XYZ file of C-alpha atoms in Angstrom:
671
model
C -0.969 -33.603 25.314
C -0.564 -30.860 22.745
C 2.128 -28.306 23.412
C 1.310 -25.112 21.546
C 4.047 -22.498 21.429
C 3.113 -19.123 19.956
C 5.865 -16.698 19.021
C 4.431 -13.177 19.175
C 1.551 -11.621 21.041
C -0.584 -8.511 20.365
C -3.223 -9.249 17.676
C -2.656 -12.629 15.987
C -0.645 -14.311 18.744
C -2.838 -13.361 21.698
C -5.984 -14.225 19.742
C -4.518 -17.608 18.771
C -3.716 -18.401 22.402
C -7.212 -17.494 23.607
C -8.838 -19.540 20.839
C -6.565 -22.527 21.512
C -7.560 -22.539 25.148
C -11.264 -22.432 24.290
C -10.735 -25.420 22.005
C -8.611 -27.456 24.410
C -8.796 -27.467 28.188
C -5.616 -29.503 28.675
C -3.225 -28.216 25.988
C -0.075 -26.555 27.290
C -0.013 -23.112 25.663
C 2.958 -20.757 25.797
C 3.455 -17.283 24.305
C 6.905 -15.829 23.700
C 6.764 -12.050 23.176
C 9.915 -10.139 22.299
C 8.547 -6.871 23.651
C 7.430 -5.852 27.132
C 3.685 -6.034 26.401
C 1.706 -9.120 25.514
C -1.516 -7.519 24.333
C -2.110 -3.825 23.745
C -4.257 -1.701 21.433
C -1.626 -0.695 18.902
C -4.246 0.927 16.662
C -5.066 3.293 19.516
C -1.562 4.712 19.990
C -2.030 7.904 17.892
C -5.245 8.705 19.740
C -3.500 8.687 23.106
C -0.836 11.054 21.774
C -3.566 13.315 20.380
C -5.507 13.324 23.633
C -8.628 11.506 22.444
C -7.777 8.601 24.769
C -7.047 10.089 28.171
C -5.842 7.046 30.091
C -2.792 5.069 28.967
C -4.075 2.056 30.884
C -7.020 1.778 28.485
C -4.561 0.637 25.811
C -3.280 -2.297 27.880
C -5.570 -5.221 27.111
C -3.785 -8.028 28.960
C -0.767 -8.554 31.172
C 1.095 -11.885 31.543
C -0.649 -12.333 34.886
C -4.160 -11.551 33.643
C -3.643 -13.733 30.582
C -2.646 -16.668 32.737
C -5.508 -16.075 35.149
C -8.084 -15.951 32.345
C -6.679 -18.551 29.921
C -4.022 -20.508 31.820
C -1.466 -19.529 29.197
C 2.179 -19.093 30.162
C 3.401 -15.745 28.856
C 7.066 -14.776 28.592
C 7.589 -11.094 27.730
C 10.943 -9.571 26.737
C 11.678 -13.036 25.358
C 13.119 -13.186 21.858
C 13.049 -16.418 19.883
C 16.519 -16.772 18.384
C 16.566 -20.259 16.889
C 14.063 -22.787 15.640
C 15.014 -26.469 15.633
C 12.307 -27.873 13.377
C 13.599 -31.457 13.502
C 13.409 -31.698 17.289
C 10.552 -29.210 17.600
C 12.355 -26.857 19.951
C 12.344 -23.051 20.097
C 15.403 -21.450 21.657
C 14.901 -17.996 23.172
C 16.672 -15.401 25.265
C 15.365 -12.934 27.825
C 16.492 -9.586 26.451
C 16.533 -8.006 29.928
C 18.359 -10.671 31.980
C 20.198 -12.535 29.208
C 18.750 -15.859 30.385
C 18.562 -18.504 27.668
C 15.566 -20.824 27.468
C 14.245 -23.707 25.373
C 10.602 -24.571 24.665
C 9.490 -27.787 23.011
C 6.272 -27.947 21.027
C 3.974 -30.252 19.146
C 2.611 -27.342 17.110
C 4.120 -23.913 16.630
C 2.288 -20.717 15.608
C 4.390 -17.841 14.287
C 2.797 -14.437 14.895
C 5.789 -12.130 14.911
C 4.089 -9.429 12.880
C 6.173 -6.735 11.308
C 8.205 -3.681 12.154
C 8.277 -0.167 10.742
C 10.690 0.304 7.881
C 13.688 2.335 9.040
C 14.877 4.248 5.963
C 18.618 4.958 5.700
C 18.203 8.727 5.941
C 21.145 10.702 7.347
C 20.107 12.074 10.731
C 17.401 9.455 11.378
C 19.207 8.270 14.508
C 18.687 11.555 16.391
C 16.602 11.811 19.559
C 13.882 13.952 17.965
C 13.180 11.337 15.248
C 10.545 8.719 16.039
C 8.580 5.781 14.728
C 5.308 4.571 16.236
C 4.700 0.853 16.702
C 4.738 -0.004 20.419
C 3.647 1.463 23.729
C 7.289 2.318 24.350
C 7.375 4.309 21.088
C 4.189 6.092 22.125
C 5.612 6.970 25.543
C 8.766 8.423 23.989
C 6.764 10.640 21.640
C 4.408 11.752 24.401
C 7.295 12.587 26.746
C 9.173 14.474 24.030
C 6.147 16.659 23.327
C 5.604 17.274 27.045
C 9.242 18.065 27.791
C 10.531 19.749 24.640
C 7.283 21.416 23.489
C 8.088 21.261 19.758
C 6.432 23.878 17.583
C 6.937 22.133 14.228
C 6.946 18.531 13.045
C 7.463 16.628 9.818
C 5.599 13.377 9.235
C 7.331 11.309 6.560
C 4.700 9.120 4.910
C 1.058 9.771 4.100
C -0.410 6.377 4.959
C -2.720 5.401 7.801
C -0.370 5.878 10.754
C 1.177 8.986 9.203
C -2.185 10.709 8.829
C -3.473 9.599 12.223
C -0.305 10.992 13.787
C -0.663 14.201 11.780
C -4.018 14.780 13.438
C -2.590 13.862 16.847
C 0.275 16.337 16.542
C -2.004 19.135 15.326
C -4.177 18.493 18.380
C -1.062 18.995 20.495
C -0.636 22.461 18.984
C 2.176 21.553 16.587
C 2.481 22.878 13.030
C 2.751 19.745 10.877
C 4.156 19.123 7.403
C 3.527 15.799 5.655
C 6.089 14.563 3.126
C 4.872 11.824 0.767
C 6.712 10.355 -2.250
C 3.518 9.439 -4.089
C 1.411 12.051 -5.946
C -1.039 12.287 -3.028
C -1.565 10.950 0.477
C -3.437 7.660 0.963
C -2.168 6.558 -2.438
C -4.021 3.217 -2.253
C -7.227 5.197 -2.816
C -8.473 7.033 -5.886
C -7.227 10.622 -6.159
C -10.631 12.186 -5.545
C -11.089 10.209 -2.314
C -7.596 11.169 -1.157
C -8.335 14.742 -2.244
C -11.201 14.849 0.227
C -8.752 13.936 3.000
C -6.140 16.395 1.746
C -8.684 19.213 1.720
C -9.518 18.473 5.360
C -5.823 18.512 6.256
C -5.328 21.845 4.501
C -8.294 23.269 6.408
C -6.490 22.490 9.656
C -3.286 24.133 8.471
C -1.314 21.012 7.554
C 1.424 21.601 4.969
C 1.262 18.792 2.368
C 4.345 18.059 0.259
C 3.613 15.258 -2.206
C 5.848 13.753 -4.863
C 8.815 14.496 -2.626
C 11.366 12.550 -0.578
C 13.576 13.340 2.406
C 17.335 13.448 1.865
C 18.509 14.487 5.342
C 17.192 15.180 8.826
C 18.809 18.051 10.691
C 18.392 19.232 14.267
C 15.513 21.591 13.514
C 14.658 20.915 9.889
C 14.258 18.293 7.199
C 15.873 18.680 3.793
C 14.062 17.265 0.779
C 15.792 15.847 -2.276
C 14.822 18.907 -4.316
C 16.619 21.148 -1.800
C 13.553 22.430 0.044
C 14.010 22.765 3.796
C 11.066 22.175 6.121
C 11.035 23.227 9.779
C 10.960 20.207 12.076
C 11.503 20.250 15.828
C 10.463 16.593 15.681
C 10.141 13.998 12.920
C 7.938 10.918 12.626
C 8.942 8.250 10.104
C 5.952 6.277 8.853
C 6.716 4.811 5.446
C 5.563 1.230 5.790
C 5.929 -2.074 7.591
C 8.311 -4.956 6.876
C 7.420 -8.503 8.043
C 9.574 -10.029 10.798
C 11.014 -13.033 8.999
C 14.544 -13.637 10.286
C 13.630 -16.608 12.491
C 11.497 -18.218 9.759
C 14.132 -17.677 7.083
C 16.945 -19.084 9.190
C 14.763 -22.127 9.908
C 14.330 -22.692 6.175
C 10.592 -21.953 5.947
C 9.372 -20.943 2.491
C 9.013 -17.224 1.732
C 6.574 -16.099 -0.964
C 6.864 -13.748 -3.932
C 5.207 -10.880 -2.043
C 7.921 -11.012 0.599
C 5.877 -12.646 3.327
C 5.934 -16.072 4.959
C 4.231 -18.570 2.654
C 1.188 -20.402 4.046
C -1.557 -22.557 2.573
C -5.312 -22.124 2.971
C -5.137 -23.515 6.524
C -2.350 -21.050 7.404
C 0.158 -23.913 7.556
C 3.700 -23.053 6.534
C 6.013 -25.312 4.540
C 6.456 -27.248 7.806
C 3.430 -29.402 8.715
C 3.833 -28.566 12.392
C 4.150 -24.803 12.035
C 1.342 -22.334 11.342
C 1.533 -18.574 10.954
C -0.777 -15.578 11.122
C -0.784 -11.792 11.003
C 1.440 -9.206 9.387
C 4.282 -11.633 8.606
C 2.369 -13.809 6.138
C 1.268 -13.372 2.564
C -1.964 -14.748 1.189
C -3.907 -14.690 -2.037
C -6.185 -11.675 -2.313
C -9.777 -12.788 -2.876
C -10.308 -10.488 -5.865
C -6.832 -9.704 -7.160
C -5.841 -13.376 -7.407
C -2.264 -12.582 -6.353
C -0.357 -13.115 -3.133
C -0.322 -9.949 -1.032
C 0.693 -8.773 2.420
C -2.002 -6.814 4.237
C -0.787 -5.676 7.673
C -4.143 -4.912 9.301
C -5.497 -5.773 12.731
C -8.760 -7.300 11.507
C -7.231 -9.990 9.283
C -4.531 -10.669 11.901
C -7.129 -11.408 14.575
C -9.128 -13.708 12.319
C -6.013 -15.499 11.115
C -4.937 -16.066 14.711
C -8.214 -17.849 15.445
C -7.936 -20.021 12.340
C -4.290 -20.916 12.960
C -5.184 -22.065 16.480
C -8.083 -24.193 15.232
C -5.965 -25.928 12.620
C -3.025 -26.424 14.961
C -5.430 -28.385 17.140
C -6.639 -30.606 14.316
C -9.465 -28.623 12.725
C -9.721 -27.901 8.999
C -10.742 -24.274 8.805
C -9.724 -22.665 5.503
C -8.950 -18.958 5.385
C -10.621 -17.382 2.353
C -8.174 -14.530 2.064
C -8.194 -10.790 2.640
C -9.939 -8.112 0.580
C -8.031 -5.200 2.071
C -10.813 -3.288 3.799
C -9.362 -0.305 5.625
C -10.571 3.080 6.812
C -9.064 6.246 8.240
C -10.398 9.294 10.036
C -8.374 12.486 9.720
C -9.848 15.254 11.871
C -13.550 14.990 10.934
C -13.108 13.477 7.458
C -13.400 9.721 6.916
C -12.299 7.690 3.896
C -12.011 3.977 3.277
C -11.328 1.331 0.659
C -12.161 -2.314 0.086
C -11.229 -4.705 -2.711
C -9.551 -3.308 -5.816
C -9.068 0.222 -7.052
C -9.909 0.875 -10.704
C -6.221 0.915 -11.646
C -5.551 -2.368 -9.811
C -8.576 -4.040 -11.391
C -7.528 -3.074 -14.894
C -3.893 -4.033 -14.243
C -4.844 -7.684 -13.682
C -7.067 -7.931 -16.731
C -10.562 -7.069 -15.529
C -12.705 -5.158 -18.022
C -13.380 -2.697 -15.238
C -15.097 0.661 -14.883
C -16.024 2.805 -11.915
C -18.674 5.330 -10.946
C -19.044 7.806 -8.093
C -22.050 9.290 -6.338
C -22.336 11.878 -3.582
C -25.580 11.628 -1.661
C -26.959 12.745 1.690
C -26.178 10.200 4.410
C -29.698 10.753 5.716
C -32.622 12.749 4.307
C -31.684 16.298 3.382
C -34.646 17.794 5.215
C -33.625 16.248 8.545
C -31.031 18.383 10.396
C -27.383 17.362 10.169
C -27.411 15.824 6.712
C -23.958 15.387 5.158
C -22.842 14.158 1.756
C -21.411 10.657 1.714
C -19.331 9.534 -1.258
C -19.613 6.038 -2.702
C -17.269 4.844 -5.460
C -17.835 1.393 -6.944
C -15.380 -0.529 -9.141
C -17.061 -3.269 -11.171
C -16.562 -5.652 -14.085
C -18.369 -4.288 -17.144
C -19.053 -7.750 -18.548
C -20.680 -9.255 -15.466
C -21.470 -6.360 -13.150
C -19.383 -8.095 -10.451
C -18.291 -5.692 -7.727
C -14.498 -5.682 -7.566
C -13.962 -2.960 -5.014
C -15.191 0.281 -3.609
C -14.290 3.397 -1.696
C -16.248 5.778 0.505
C -15.685 9.203 2.030
C -17.583 11.726 4.086
C -18.149 13.333 7.434
C -20.919 10.900 8.353
C -21.987 7.482 7.080
C -18.828 6.514 5.179
C -18.050 3.589 7.501
C -21.515 2.070 7.123
C -21.363 2.182 3.320
C -17.835 0.784 3.245
C -18.980 -2.238 5.244
C -21.734 -2.834 2.696
C -19.223 -2.700 -0.166
C -16.852 -5.035 1.689
C -19.696 -7.515 2.119
C -20.546 -7.189 -1.565
C -16.941 -7.832 -2.633
C -16.548 -10.822 -0.310
C -19.899 -12.282 -1.364
C -19.291 -11.713 -5.086
C -22.389 -9.562 -5.515
C -23.061 -7.541 -8.649
C -24.209 -3.971 -9.111
C -27.593 -5.435 -10.029
C -27.753 -7.107 -6.622
C -26.890 -3.868 -4.822
C -29.508 -1.938 -6.759
C -32.269 -4.087 -5.281
C -31.143 -4.411 -1.655
C -33.404 -2.885 0.998
C -31.320 -0.791 3.378
C -32.521 0.540 6.713
C -34.341 3.843 6.242
C -35.655 6.480 8.593
C -35.250 10.242 7.997
C -32.617 10.668 10.754
C -30.719 7.551 9.642
C -30.835 7.160 5.887
C -32.674 7.828 2.643
C -35.334 5.860 0.786
C -32.759 5.055 -1.898
C -29.456 4.769 -0.070
C -26.197 6.054 -1.540
C -25.323 2.403 -2.211
C -28.531 1.936 -4.227
C -27.853 5.136 -6.151
C -24.287 4.082 -6.935
C -25.607 0.775 -8.264
C -28.193 2.594 -10.413
C -25.462 4.800 -11.894
C -23.271 1.756 -12.585
C -26.180 0.037 -14.350
C -26.685 3.135 -16.478
C -23.023 3.273 -17.462
C -22.879 -0.432 -18.290
C -25.988 -0.246 -20.489
C -24.922 2.984 -22.205
C -28.100 4.679 -21.025
C -26.025 7.372 -19.337
C -22.400 7.499 -20.564
C -20.049 8.796 -17.883
C -16.398 9.197 -16.941
C -14.792 9.238 -13.521
C -12.528 12.190 -12.861
C -9.484 9.899 -12.794
C -10.212 8.899 -16.401
C -10.815 12.346 -17.849
C -7.251 13.591 -18.279
C -6.170 10.610 -20.406
C -9.521 10.566 -22.212
C -9.055 14.192 -23.345
C -5.621 13.659 -24.913
C -5.814 15.038 -28.445
C -9.526 15.865 -28.154
C -11.412 19.150 -28.294
C -14.155 18.999 -25.704
C -16.930 21.387 -24.773
C -17.420 21.543 -21.011
C -20.950 22.434 -19.902
C -21.574 23.384 -16.274
C -25.262 22.851 -15.485
C -25.131 24.302 -11.963
C -26.660 27.657 -11.084
C -24.793 30.862 -11.852
C -23.736 31.401 -8.224
C -21.979 28.041 -8.014
C -20.410 28.655 -11.425
C -19.053 32.054 -10.395
C -17.402 30.624 -7.279
C -15.392 28.048 -9.225
C -15.625 26.057 -12.437
C -13.608 24.188 -15.040
C -11.644 26.735 -17.046
C -13.327 27.299 -20.399
C -16.638 25.741 -19.343
C -19.890 27.413 -20.316
C -22.634 27.801 -17.761
C -26.002 26.482 -18.919
C -28.190 25.671 -15.891
C -30.099 22.426 -16.304
C -33.410 24.234 -16.701
C -32.009 26.106 -19.716
C -30.441 23.164 -21.568
C -33.216 23.011 -24.165
C -32.373 26.557 -25.309
C -28.842 25.632 -26.482
C -29.398 22.265 -28.162
C -29.711 23.723 -31.664
C -26.486 25.736 -31.318
C -24.121 22.774 -30.814
C -23.024 20.266 -33.494
C -24.484 16.838 -32.833
C -21.052 15.142 -32.950
C -19.312 17.623 -30.633
C -17.533 15.969 -27.684
C -19.332 17.273 -24.612
C -18.473 16.795 -20.951
C -21.277 17.771 -18.597
C -21.066 18.287 -14.868
C -23.304 19.529 -12.077
C -22.509 19.526 -8.361
C -22.798 15.797 -7.590
C -23.642 14.031 -10.860
C -27.421 13.714 -10.563
C -28.423 16.714 -12.675
C -25.545 15.953 -15.021
C -27.245 12.631 -15.738
C -30.480 14.456 -16.548
C -28.623 16.797 -18.883
C -26.886 13.907 -20.674
C -30.231 12.213 -21.247
C -31.570 15.459 -22.726
C -28.650 15.684 -25.149
C -28.919 12.021 -26.130
C -32.645 12.436 -26.688
C -31.877 15.328 -29.030
C -29.560 13.161 -31.138
C -26.149 13.927 -29.644
C -23.755 10.990 -29.875
C -20.602 12.055 -28.028
C -21.707 13.316 -24.639
C -20.568 12.208 -21.150
C -21.549 12.978 -17.593
C -18.688 13.574 -15.152
C -19.320 10.947 -12.498
C -19.591 12.722 -9.157
C -19.818 16.149 -10.775
C -17.971 19.196 -9.521
C -17.667 17.617 -6.075
C -15.420 14.938 -7.567
C -13.604 17.364 -9.844
C -12.691 19.709 -7.004
C -11.471 16.872 -4.778
C -9.396 15.464 -7.633
C -7.744 18.840 -8.172
C -6.769 18.942 -4.497
C -4.746 15.767 -5.083
C -3.603 15.877 -8.729
C -2.623 18.569 -11.235
C -4.198 17.353 -14.498
C -2.871 18.369 -17.902
C -6.017 18.632 -20.007
C -8.308 20.601 -17.706
C -7.889 23.082 -14.888
C -9.961 24.464 -12.021
C -9.078 27.435 -9.845
C -10.377 26.459 -6.432
C -10.852 28.821 -3.517
C -8.768 28.201 -0.410
C -10.195 25.490 1.858
C -12.324 26.565 4.784
C -10.168 27.378 7.799
C -10.884 25.040 10.713
C -9.501 24.892 14.224
C -9.336 22.081 16.747
C -12.155 22.303 19.263
C -14.230 24.760 17.266
C -17.452 23.960 15.505
C -17.134 24.645 11.817
C -20.715 25.659 11.267
C -21.476 29.345 11.239
C -24.344 30.792 13.219
C -27.294 31.796 11.150
C -27.089 35.371 10.035
C -30.068 37.601 10.470
C -30.786 38.574 6.908
C -32.230 42.034 7.004
C -35.297 42.448 4.871
C -35.254 45.872 3.274
C -38.070 48.119 4.324
C -40.734 48.034 1.695
C -42.066 51.398 0.669
C -45.585 50.219 0.322
C -47.276 53.170 -1.261
C -44.453 54.748 -3.292
C -43.188 51.939 -5.548
C -44.843 50.568 -8.665
C -41.993 48.106 -9.259
C -42.821 44.425 -8.730
C -41.829 43.127 -5.323
C -39.653 40.032 -5.680
C -39.839 37.617 -2.754
C -37.462 34.676 -2.257
C -39.259 32.070 -0.118
C -36.233 29.811 0.373
C -34.500 29.439 3.743
C -32.042 32.020 5.044
C -29.124 29.690 4.281
C -30.237 29.266 0.669
C -30.755 33.008 0.282
C -27.261 33.761 1.608
C -25.775 31.373 -0.970
C -27.116 33.532 -3.835
C -30.314 35.315 -4.766
C -32.002 37.350 -7.494
C -30.802 40.982 -7.331
C -33.160 43.134 -5.291
C -35.151 40.216 -3.882
C -36.172 40.110 -0.234
C -36.103 36.912 1.764
C -39.231 35.722 3.544
C -38.938 31.949 4.058
C -42.115 30.037 3.265
C -42.436 28.900 6.879
C -42.525 32.560 8.009
C -44.739 33.936 5.254
C -48.080 33.971 7.060
C -46.911 35.910 10.092
C -44.922 38.377 7.942
C -47.816 39.250 5.625
C -47.739 42.880 6.734
C -44.286 43.318 5.205
C -45.701 42.852 1.695
C -47.697 46.108 1.511
C -50.731 46.707 -0.689
C -52.602 43.611 -1.722
C -52.865 44.742 -5.344
C -49.128 45.317 -5.778
C -47.343 43.039 -8.242
C -45.479 40.311 -6.306
C -43.195 37.747 -7.931
C -42.332 34.791 -5.734
C -39.607 32.245 -6.387
C -37.668 29.446 -4.663
C -35.192 26.773 -5.773
C -37.464 24.876 -8.146
C -40.846 26.634 -8.151
C -42.570 24.204 -5.791
C -42.395 26.271 -2.603
C -43.197 29.501 -4.447
C -46.317 27.876 -5.919
C -47.429 27.077 -2.383
C -46.629 30.676 -1.359
C -48.875 31.987 -4.134
C -51.762 29.947 -2.713
C -51.154 31.340 0.781
C -51.129 34.956 -0.390
C -54.267 34.482 -2.494
C -56.029 33.220 0.609
C -55.044 36.496 2.305
C -56.498 38.584 -0.539
C -53.436 39.382 -2.666
C -54.491 39.683 -6.296
C -51.435 40.394 -8.457
C -49.210 37.371 -7.934
C -46.780 35.489 -10.146
C -44.874 32.289 -9.465
C -41.433 33.059 -10.851
C -40.424 29.408 -10.517
C -36.893 28.423 -9.643
C -33.897 30.665 -9.141
C -32.449 29.648 -12.493
C -35.594 30.817 -14.303
C -35.437 34.085 -12.424
C -31.788 34.640 -13.338
C -32.655 33.955 -16.972
C -34.871 37.075 -16.867
C -31.727 39.147 -16.343
C -30.046 37.554 -19.334
C -33.051 38.215 -21.532
C -33.391 41.906 -20.646
């Protein structure tokens, strides 16, 4: 009879035990867990502190009793393995509550001890108002401290996943939070523009972000940074990383790898034929990077636990390796990554490039549409997808899963361009953001539409004199733009082509990259040879600036929108007052904007009145005499052309389609 001893519970260990029982009805299976809980939802801890999860009991997945009842597995909690006798196949352990010493013999051993938060040697870190979050006990201490002490300020040290999730949780508890991060921006595993999206959301909720800084000391009510800055802190959360639990394995002489984790082969077997390992304590070769890595995530840990159990019971299931797919939600903003970043891809020798698109997560005309960002990293020589990142308020998770599948399946951008994704107006678009990203990548690879990601621009501009052209409308340009850029709306590009030298370095941007592509094609068609579209447009530029201070270009951004917990961040529609038309007294043309109220509020032709196309027929009386000159316009000229037809049917005789807003604004310039 097989005797399977598993050291460690929670994700990998508990999963391994359940899988082992399903594979073998008669194996003796034992779990030794050093903590008080055998299986709990550790990823849910911040959400209980923040109040999203109301009941603590929801986080407890199994007890020793329920685990035995369901799987007939003997579970020993508060039981720390202290010695491993590999020759005699015995694990020696001690009950940390009673002091009782025990011995467990095995035929196969599975190590699933996970990791523990790194405890930095910061003076003052031992105080009662300083916490880490890893266990239910940690969660309870934080929750009780907030309830009892009612802290007004907190410092979160570390801008990774747990740090940002806890930042949100503390803000939801009414605490003013400062985040201190040593790297240039939070979520440093992601590209700066993706992290910038998260940082902007944090700023909107009043979070103080201190990047490129480190803590030197923790006082009773403040934290001192190494540059001397003091930050108010009635409580402190340390969240700077996880270190694998390796003492038992090291003392037993098991091989440790170059990445600092327990070394295993493709079957998750250690250097001992009778010992397997899974979860946060192991290292394994990354599927794309080709190097051994440690990826402390719940998903891989669960899958590794299953595989370790199978192989311990005689199967031959090979683990293909992680790709590092991870996602975070901070307030309402979501961002995720899979595979390699552009920097990581280039660092290991890939001839890599990247592109970014921002596209509606479902059709723009259906209510509730939000931009979703898709960034793809690919090999220029083969089109192979090496990694990707997504961000947005809706739809980012769905697109990240597609990119993860593409990375794991070794798909190319050409494959993604042709995939049929589910489409219905409330759920998607005819060409999904993934399709569009693939199209843009194809265009960059072929040279049809040269582009640069915002992370490349600063280095690219070293020693170069570039002309920035902003092809957005004048209202967007006036709100914020790249310093020194000239505003030439897309519809007016043809009027400036003969004023610019053909070899001038030109960087073009619009709001999201789409119109920038059109402008680049216009320049190339006119013989220009040194022109680039900014991938992702001003949306990417502004997010990048939130995270990084570039040297070779600058943007003065307005303050982020102020948001508050529990409040909807959408403003009620304003009733735009239409000025009373003096029907008989004015010979001036009447200018009518037939866009929606929201579009009109964004910016309109001076003196225009707003009568949305959908309201035109029942507001005919507001237009006055039917022979008066009326100029109608919209965003592009399409809706205003339809409005002209409607008014003609009602007998109006002196009508002009003014076209799009840009054409109308050009009239002012030409006066």
